[in-house]
PDB file of C-alpha atoms in Angstrom:
ATOM      1  CA  UNK A   1      13.942 -11.262  16.094  1.00 67.00           C
ATOM      2  CA  UNK A   2      15.508 -14.305  17.423  1.00 69.00           C
ATOM      3  CA  UNK A   3      17.410 -15.856  13.954  1.00 74.00           C
ATOM      4  CA  UNK A   4      16.251 -18.782  12.858  1.00 71.00           C
ATOM      5  CA  UNK A   5      18.140 -22.415  13.591  1.00 79.00           C
ATOM      6  CA  UNK A   6      20.231 -23.528  10.461  1.00 88.00           C
ATOM      7  CA  UNK A   7      18.212 -26.328   9.007  1.00 94.00           C
ATOM      8  CA  UNK A   8      19.113 -29.694   8.487  1.00 93.00           C
ATOM      9  CA  UNK A   9      17.988 -29.657   4.652  1.00 95.00           C
ATOM     10  CA  UNK A  10      16.775 -27.013   2.257  1.00 97.00           C
ATOM     11  CA  UNK A  11      15.562 -26.792  -1.071  1.00 97.00           C
ATOM     12  CA  UNK A  12      17.695 -28.100  -4.104  1.00 97.00           C
ATOM     13  CA  UNK A  13      20.001 -25.133  -5.080  1.00 96.00           C
ATOM     14  CA  UNK A  14      20.620 -23.653  -1.591  1.00 97.00           C
ATOM     15  CA  UNK A  15      23.094 -23.994   1.046  1.00 97.00           C
ATOM     16  CA  UNK A  16      21.508 -24.813   4.320  1.00 96.00           C
ATOM     17  CA  UNK A  17      23.108 -20.953   5.672  1.00 96.00           C
ATOM     18  CA  UNK A  18      21.249 -19.944   2.700  1.00 97.00           C
ATOM     19  CA  UNK A  19      18.178 -21.250   3.495  1.00 97.00           C
ATOM     20  CA  UNK A  20      18.508 -20.176   7.107  1.00 97.00           C
ATOM     21  CA  UNK A  21      18.894 -16.428   5.891  1.00 97.00           C
ATOM     22  CA  UNK A  22      15.179 -17.152   4.231  1.00 98.00           C
ATOM     23  CA  UNK A  23      13.366 -18.633   6.623  1.00 97.00           C
ATOM     24  CA  UNK A  24      14.934 -15.540   8.960  1.00 96.00           C
ATOM     25  CA  UNK A  25      13.038 -12.893   6.309  1.00 97.00           C
ATOM     26  CA  UNK A  26       9.904 -15.171   6.326  1.00 98.00           C
ATOM     27  CA  UNK A  27       9.280 -14.942   9.732  1.00 97.00           C
ATOM     28  CA  UNK A  28       9.010 -11.557  10.310  1.00 97.00           C
ATOM     29  CA  UNK A  29       6.741 -11.335   7.768  1.00 98.00           C
ATOM     30  CA  UNK A  30       4.679 -14.239   8.878  1.00 98.00           C
ATOM     31  CA  UNK A  31       4.648 -12.348  11.631  1.00 98.00           C
ATOM     32  CA  UNK A  32       3.326  -9.136  10.176  1.00 98.00           C
ATOM     33  CA  UNK A  33       0.659 -11.222   8.186  1.00 98.00           C
ATOM     34  CA  UNK A  34      -1.035 -12.742  11.416  1.00 98.00           C
ATOM     35  CA  UNK A  35      -0.808  -9.517  12.841  1.00 98.00           C
ATOM     36  CA  UNK A  36      -2.203  -7.631   9.672  1.00 98.00           C
ATOM     37  CA  UNK A  37      -4.808 -10.264   9.781  1.00 98.00           C
ATOM     38  CA  UNK A  38      -6.182  -9.949  13.166  1.00 98.00           C
ATOM     39  CA  UNK A  39      -5.791  -5.873  12.485  1.00 98.00           C
ATOM     40  CA  UNK A  40      -7.993  -6.370   9.791  1.00 98.00           C
ATOM     41  CA  UNK A  41     -10.932  -8.276  11.902  1.00 98.00           C
ATOM     42  CA  UNK A  42     -10.631  -5.587  14.918  1.00 98.00           C
ATOM     43  CA  UNK A  43     -11.295  -2.921  12.837  1.00 98.00           C
ATOM     44  CA  UNK A  44     -14.274  -4.907  11.297  1.00 98.00           C
ATOM     45  CA  UNK A  45     -15.756  -5.731  14.500  1.00 97.00           C
ATOM     46  CA  UNK A  46     -15.009  -1.678  16.086  1.00 97.00           C
ATOM     47  CA  UNK A  47     -15.930   0.389  12.737  1.00 97.00           C
ATOM     48  CA  UNK A  48     -19.237   3.048  13.044  1.00 97.00           C
ATOM     49  CA  UNK A  49     -20.967   5.775  11.217  1.00 95.00           C
ATOM     50  CA  UNK A  50     -22.589   6.206   8.372  1.00 95.00           C
ATOM     51  CA  UNK A  51     -19.822   3.758   6.239  1.00 95.00           C
ATOM     52  CA  UNK A  52     -20.472   0.925   8.824  1.00 96.00           C
ATOM     53  CA  UNK A  53     -21.706  -1.715   5.931  1.00 96.00           C
ATOM     54  CA  UNK A  54     -19.199  -0.469   2.939  1.00 95.00           C
ATOM     55  CA  UNK A  55     -15.775  -0.797   5.310  1.00 96.00           C
ATOM     56  CA  UNK A  56     -17.300  -3.629   7.504  1.00 97.00           C
ATOM     57  CA  UNK A  57     -17.969  -6.112   4.343  1.00 96.00           C
ATOM     58  CA  UNK A  58     -14.654  -4.469   2.669  1.00 97.00           C
ATOM     59  CA  UNK A  59     -12.401  -5.801   5.241  1.00 98.00           C
ATOM     60  CA  UNK A  60     -13.840  -9.558   5.104  1.00 97.00           C
ATOM     61  CA  UNK A  61     -11.990 -10.271   1.964  1.00 98.00           C
ATOM     62  CA  UNK A  62      -9.108  -8.088   2.743  1.00 98.00           C
ATOM     63  CA  UNK A  63      -8.619 -10.670   5.560  1.00 98.00           C
ATOM     64  CA  UNK A  64      -9.355 -14.348   4.067  1.00 98.00           C
ATOM     65  CA  UNK A  65      -6.608 -12.832   1.406  1.00 98.00           C
ATOM     66  CA  UNK A  66      -3.899 -11.854   4.081  1.00 98.00           C
ATOM     67  CA  UNK A  67      -4.591 -15.354   6.071  1.00 98.00           C
ATOM     68  CA  UNK A  68      -3.801 -17.307   2.370  1.00 98.00           C
ATOM     69  CA  UNK A  69      -0.631 -15.365   2.495  1.00 98.00           C
ATOM     70  CA  UNK A  70       0.349 -15.968   5.694  1.00 98.00           C
ATOM     71  CA  UNK A  71      -0.271 -19.959   5.144  1.00 98.00           C
ATOM     72  CA  UNK A  72       1.527 -19.397   1.852  1.00 98.00           C
ATOM     73  CA  UNK A  73       4.563 -17.915   3.974  1.00 98.00           C
ATOM     74  CA  UNK A  74       4.031 -20.392   6.337  1.00 98.00           C
ATOM     75  CA  UNK A  75       4.857 -23.511   4.475  1.00 98.00           C
ATOM     76  CA  UNK A  76       7.082 -22.008   2.054  1.00 98.00           C
ATOM     77  CA  UNK A  77       9.343 -22.141   5.793  1.00 98.00           C
ATOM     78  CA  UNK A  78       8.690 -25.915   5.829  1.00 98.00           C
ATOM     79  CA  UNK A  79       9.868 -26.088   2.457  1.00 98.00           C
ATOM     80  CA  UNK A  80      13.173 -24.354   3.223  1.00 98.00           C
ATOM     81  CA  UNK A  81      13.522 -26.866   6.137  1.00 97.00           C
ATOM     82  CA  UNK A  82      12.308 -24.519   8.930  1.00 97.00           C
ATOM     83  CA  UNK A  83       9.824 -24.394  11.592  1.00 96.00           C
ATOM     84  CA  UNK A  84       7.064 -22.153  10.968  1.00 97.00           C
ATOM     85  CA  UNK A  85       5.515 -20.135  14.157  1.00 95.00           C
ATOM     86  CA  UNK A  86       2.212 -19.072  14.625  1.00 95.00           C
ATOM     87  CA  UNK A  87       1.700 -18.653  17.937  1.00 96.00           C
ATOM     88  CA  UNK A  88       0.710 -15.649  19.312  1.00 95.00           C
ATOM     89  CA  UNK A  89       3.303 -15.443  22.272  1.00 97.00           C
ATOM     90  CA  UNK A  90       6.100 -15.706  19.692  1.00 96.00           C
ATOM     91  CA  UNK A  91       4.384 -12.830  17.319  1.00 96.00           C
ATOM     92  CA  UNK A  92       4.053 -10.287  20.265  1.00 96.00           C
ATOM     93  CA  UNK A  93       7.827 -11.450  21.117  1.00 96.00           C
ATOM     94  CA  UNK A  94       9.604 -10.935  17.895  1.00 95.00           C
ATOM     95  CA  UNK A  95       7.312  -8.094  16.239  1.00 94.00           C
ATOM     96  CA  UNK A  96       9.213  -4.988  16.063  1.00 92.00           C
ATOM     97  CA  UNK A  97       5.990  -2.751  16.013  1.00 94.00           C
ATOM     98  CA  UNK A  98       3.126  -2.067  18.605  1.00 94.00           C
ATOM     99  CA  UNK A  99      -0.445  -3.206  18.301  1.00 95.00           C
ATOM    100  CA  UNK A 100      -2.741  -1.430  16.670  1.00 97.00           C
ATOM    101  CA  UNK A 101      -3.636   1.791  18.579  1.00 95.00           C
ATOM    102  CA  UNK A 102      -7.698   2.212  17.813  1.00 97.00           C
ATOM    103  CA  UNK A 103     -10.379   0.956  19.548  1.00 97.00           C
ATOM    104  CA  UNK A 104     -14.106   1.757  18.546  1.00 97.00           C
ATOM    105  CA  UNK A 105     -14.413   4.715  15.990  1.00 97.00           C
ATOM    106  CA  UNK A 106     -15.790   6.127  12.753  1.00 97.00           C
ATOM    107  CA  UNK A 107     -15.491   4.313   9.703  1.00 97.00           C
ATOM    108  CA  UNK A 108     -13.147   6.406   7.848  1.00 97.00           C
ATOM    109  CA  UNK A 109     -11.064   7.267  10.913  1.00 97.00           C
ATOM    110  CA  UNK A 110     -10.212   3.624  10.993  1.00 98.00           C
ATOM    111  CA  UNK A 111      -9.158   3.598   7.483  1.00 98.00           C
ATOM    112  CA  UNK A 112      -7.249   6.523   7.918  1.00 98.00           C
ATOM    113  CA  UNK A 113      -5.216   4.534  10.758  1.00 98.00           C
ATOM    114  CA  UNK A 114      -5.444   1.019   8.410  1.00 98.00           C
ATOM    115  CA  UNK A 115      -3.404   3.327   5.751  1.00 98.00           C
ATOM    116  CA  UNK A 116      -0.614   3.720   7.689  1.00 97.00           C
ATOM    117  CA  UNK A 117      -0.899   0.212   8.956  1.00 98.00           C
ATOM    118  CA  UNK A 118      -0.737  -0.933   5.151  1.00 98.00           C
ATOM    119  CA  UNK A 119       1.912   1.244   4.311  1.00 98.00           C
ATOM    120  CA  UNK A 120       4.621  -0.004   7.233  1.00 97.00           C
ATOM    121  CA  UNK A 121       3.874  -3.673   5.689  1.00 98.00           C
ATOM    122  CA  UNK A 122       4.372  -2.992   2.411  1.00 98.00           C
ATOM    123  CA  UNK A 123       7.193  -0.918   2.970  1.00 98.00           C
ATOM    124  CA  UNK A 124       8.854  -4.327   4.791  1.00 98.00           C
ATOM    125  CA  UNK A 125       7.481  -6.622   2.340  1.00 98.00           C
ATOM    126  CA  UNK A 126       9.541  -5.025  -0.774  1.00 98.00           C
ATOM    127  CA  UNK A 127      12.615  -4.623   1.328  1.00 98.00           C
ATOM    128  CA  UNK A 128      12.390  -8.230   2.054  1.00 98.00           C
ATOM    129  CA  UNK A 129      11.617  -8.762  -1.554  1.00 98.00           C
ATOM    130  CA  UNK A 130      15.461  -6.807  -2.303  1.00 98.00           C
ATOM    131  CA  UNK A 131      17.076  -9.506   0.231  1.00 98.00           C
ATOM    132  CA  UNK A 132      15.746 -12.368  -0.853  1.00 98.00           C
ATOM    133  CA  UNK A 133      16.279 -11.602  -4.788  1.00 97.00           C
ATOM    134  CA  UNK A 134      20.040 -12.003  -3.995  1.00 97.00           C
ATOM    135  CA  UNK A 135      19.097 -15.179  -2.466  1.00 98.00           C
ATOM    136  CA  UNK A 136      15.796 -17.220  -3.681  1.00 98.00           C
ATOM    137  CA  UNK A 137      13.802 -16.107  -6.471  1.00 97.00           C
ATOM    138  CA  UNK A 138      10.981 -18.192  -5.344  1.00 98.00           C
ATOM    139  CA  UNK A 139      10.674 -16.677  -2.155  1.00 98.00           C
ATOM    140  CA  UNK A 140      11.293 -12.953  -4.303  1.00 98.00           C
ATOM    141  CA  UNK A 141       8.296 -14.216  -6.226  1.00 98.00           C
ATOM    142  CA  UNK A 142       5.643 -14.953  -3.379  1.00 98.00           C
ATOM    143  CA  UNK A 143       6.376 -12.007  -1.484  1.00 98.00           C
ATOM    144  CA  UNK A 144       5.960 -10.067  -4.752  1.00 98.00           C
ATOM    145  CA  UNK A 145       2.562 -11.747  -5.180  1.00 98.00           C
ATOM    146  CA  UNK A 146       2.132 -10.973  -1.964  1.00 98.00           C
ATOM    147  CA  UNK A 147       2.907  -7.339  -2.632  1.00 98.00           C
ATOM    148  CA  UNK A 148      -0.033  -7.100  -5.496  1.00 98.00           C
ATOM    149  CA  UNK A 149      -2.578  -7.950  -3.036  1.00 98.00           C
ATOM    150  CA  UNK A 150      -1.374  -5.437  -0.190  1.00 98.00           C
ATOM    151  CA  UNK A 151      -0.680  -2.649  -2.277  1.00 98.00           C
ATOM    152  CA  UNK A 152      -4.323  -3.287  -4.249  1.00 98.00           C
ATOM    153  CA  UNK A 153      -6.069  -3.167  -0.838  1.00 98.00           C
ATOM    154  CA  UNK A 154      -4.230   0.132   0.164  1.00 98.00           C
ATOM    155  CA  UNK A 155      -5.605   1.462  -2.723  1.00 98.00           C
ATOM    156  CA  UNK A 156      -9.308   0.314  -1.721  1.00 98.00           C
ATOM    157  CA  UNK A 157      -8.437   2.088   1.668  1.00 98.00           C
ATOM    158  CA  UNK A 158      -7.282   5.360   0.162  1.00 98.00           C
ATOM    159  CA  UNK A 159      -9.895   5.591  -1.828  1.00 97.00           C
ATOM    160  CA  UNK A 160     -11.663   6.435   1.371  1.00 97.00           C
ATOM    161  CA  UNK A 161      -9.443   8.962   1.946  1.00 97.00           C
ATOM    162  CA  UNK A 162      -8.993  10.753  -1.237  1.00 96.00           C
ATOM    163  CA  UNK A 163     -10.496  13.859  -2.095  1.00 95.00           C
ATOM    164  CA  UNK A 164     -11.053  14.990  -5.731  1.00 93.00           C
ATOM    165  CA  UNK A 165      -7.908  16.801  -6.161  1.00 95.00           C
ATOM    166  CA  UNK A 166      -6.195  13.413  -4.911  1.00 95.00           C
ATOM    167  CA  UNK A 167      -5.044  14.841  -1.285  1.00 96.00           C
ATOM    168  CA  UNK A 168      -5.529  11.919   1.130  1.00 97.00           C
ATOM    169  CA  UNK A 169      -6.993  13.357   4.372  1.00 96.00           C
ATOM    170  CA  UNK A 170      -4.734  11.736   6.292  1.00 97.00           C
ATOM    171  CA  UNK A 171      -1.443  13.239   4.747  1.00 96.00           C
ATOM    172  CA  UNK A 172       1.396  13.441   7.013  1.00 96.00           C
ATOM    173  CA  UNK A 173       0.342  11.722   9.884  1.00 97.00           C
ATOM    174  CA  UNK A 174       2.916   9.554  11.280  1.00 94.00           C
ATOM    175  CA  UNK A 175       0.859   7.672  14.241  1.00 96.00           C
ATOM    176  CA  UNK A 176      -2.106   6.093  14.072  1.00 97.00           C
ATOM    177  CA  UNK A 177      -3.696   8.375  16.249  1.00 97.00           C
ATOM    178  CA  UNK A 178      -3.480  11.028  14.126  1.00 97.00           C
ATOM    179  CA  UNK A 179      -4.194   9.375  11.175  1.00 97.00           C
ATOM    180  CA  UNK A 180      -7.566   8.437  12.700  1.00 97.00           C
ATOM    181  CA  UNK A 181      -8.110  11.939  14.120  1.00 96.00           C
ATOM    182  CA  UNK A 182      -7.133  13.489  10.305  1.00 96.00           C
ATOM    183  CA  UNK A 183      -9.733  11.108   8.498  1.00 96.00           C
ATOM    184  CA  UNK A 184     -12.430  11.668  10.938  1.00 92.00           C
ATOM    185  CA  UNK A 185     -15.501  12.974   9.567  1.00 87.00           C
ATOM    186  CA  UNK A 186     -15.945  15.663  12.506  1.00 76.00           C
ATOM    187  CA  UNK A 187     -12.149  17.240  11.624  1.00 66.00           C
ATOM    188  CA  UNK A 188     -12.602  16.982   7.892  1.00 56.00           C
ATOM    189  CA  UNK A 189     -15.925  18.897   8.800  1.00 55.00           C
ATOM    190  CA  UNK A 190     -14.133  21.202  10.602  1.00 54.00           C
ATOM    191  CA  UNK A 191     -11.584  22.157   8.080  1.00 55.00           C
ATOM    192  CA  UNK A 192     -14.468  23.513   5.788  1.00 51.00           C
ATOM    193  CA  UNK A 193     -14.936  27.140   6.884  1.00 47.00           C
ATOM    194  CA  UNK A 194     -18.578  28.783   5.325  1.00 52.00           C
ATOM    195  CA  UNK A 195     -17.930  31.116   2.546  1.00 49.00           C
ATOM    196  CA  UNK A 196     -17.728  34.986   4.034  1.00 54.00           C
ATOM    197  CA  UNK A 197     -21.232  37.229   2.881  1.00 53.00           C
ATOM    198  CA  UNK A 198     -20.187  39.763   0.372  1.00 51.00           C
ATOM    199  CA  UNK A 199     -21.506  42.844   2.260  1.00 52.00           C
ATOM    200  CA  UNK A 200     -24.774  44.495  -0.077  1.00 51.00           C
ATOM    201  CA  UNK A 201     -22.734  47.814  -0.924  1.00 55.00           C
ATOM    202  CA  UNK A 202     -24.329  50.746   1.310  1.00 56.00           C
ATOM    203  CA  UNK A 203     -26.822  53.312  -0.170  1.00 56.00           C
ATOM    204  CA  UNK A 204     -25.107  56.204  -2.035  1.00 53.00           C
ATOM    205  CA  UNK A 205     -25.789  59.671  -0.223  1.00 53.00           C
ATOM    206  CA  UNK A 206     -27.467  62.244  -1.168  1.00 51.00           C
ATOM    207  CA  UNK A 207     -25.223  65.536  -1.899  1.00 51.00           C
ATOM    208  CA  UNK A 208     -26.457  68.895  -1.409  1.00 51.00           C
ATOM    209  CA  UNK A 209     -25.902  69.430  -4.734  1.00 53.00           C
ATOM    210  CA  UNK A 210     -27.999  66.262  -5.967  1.00 53.00           C
ATOM    211  CA  UNK A 211     -30.851  67.093  -3.103  1.00 51.00           C
ATOM    212  CA  UNK A 212     -30.781  71.362  -5.205  1.00 49.00           C
ATOM    213  CA  UNK A 213     -31.070  69.544  -8.890  1.00 51.00           C
ATOM    214  CA  UNK A 214     -34.115  67.792  -7.764  1.00 52.00           C
ATOM    215  CA  UNK A 215     -36.136  70.751  -6.100  1.00 48.00           C
ATOM    216  CA  UNK A 216     -35.228  72.882  -9.184  1.00 46.00           C
ATOM    217  CA  UNK A 217     -36.580  69.982 -11.253  1.00 48.00           C
ATOM    218  CA  UNK A 218     -39.685  70.255  -9.353  1.00 46.00           C
ATOM    219  CA  UNK A 219     -40.052  73.746  -9.629  1.00 42.00           C
ATOM    220  CA  UNK A 220     -39.536  74.200 -13.214  1.00 40.00           C
ATOM    221  CA  UNK A 221     -42.450  70.812 -13.213  1.00 37.00           C
ATOM    222  CA  UNK A 222     -44.560  73.170 -11.549  1.00 39.00           C
ATOM    223  CA  UNK A 223     -44.072  76.426 -13.384  1.00 35.00           C
ATOM    224  CA  UNK A 224     -44.870  74.232 -16.091  1.00 35.00           C
ATOM    225  CA  UNK A 225     -48.033  72.877 -15.177  1.00 37.00           C
ATOM    226  CA  UNK A 226     -51.243  73.928 -16.385  1.00 36.00           C
TER     227      UNK A 226
END
């Protein structure tokens, strides 16, 4: 990402060089939030399967909230004397990640991939919080507020991926495609192997001794029958 120009003015209490550093932090966060809002809409349009309605409707409120986060970040950049960049061309040029890579797919498979998206943006937001805290507590507070929402949204996503034992179906996946495949209902069903049938015990073989005893009983019975 190209560094922001040093602003001619910034908020009271900060020097213009400090203002530029915070603008740099917020610019990449703005790109990440705009990208996330578009990704959420992409998933909203491309989910299929039995969980379609639940996931389709869950994502719209998340999209709206993320757009508000982006707006707040952009307005903070302006308040600091910067120039927020919201065009697609600048986003693609300056971002440090690739496009979301899953197309039309089962809703739960999409959530497996979306979990990784949220992990990436949350980790980067936390790094920005740490850096902003050394310069500007107001921006630090803004990003912390974003994190409250983003971590809650990831919790909503993970609730669809978690087993009763607390294991995430996409655990260990390091790419969106791998996470989607791991979370896919077909993959999950394949992991469930049917219980082996226990063979019934074979009927006991009659020994020569047992047969002889039964013959003797029958003979004795005949002898006493009148």
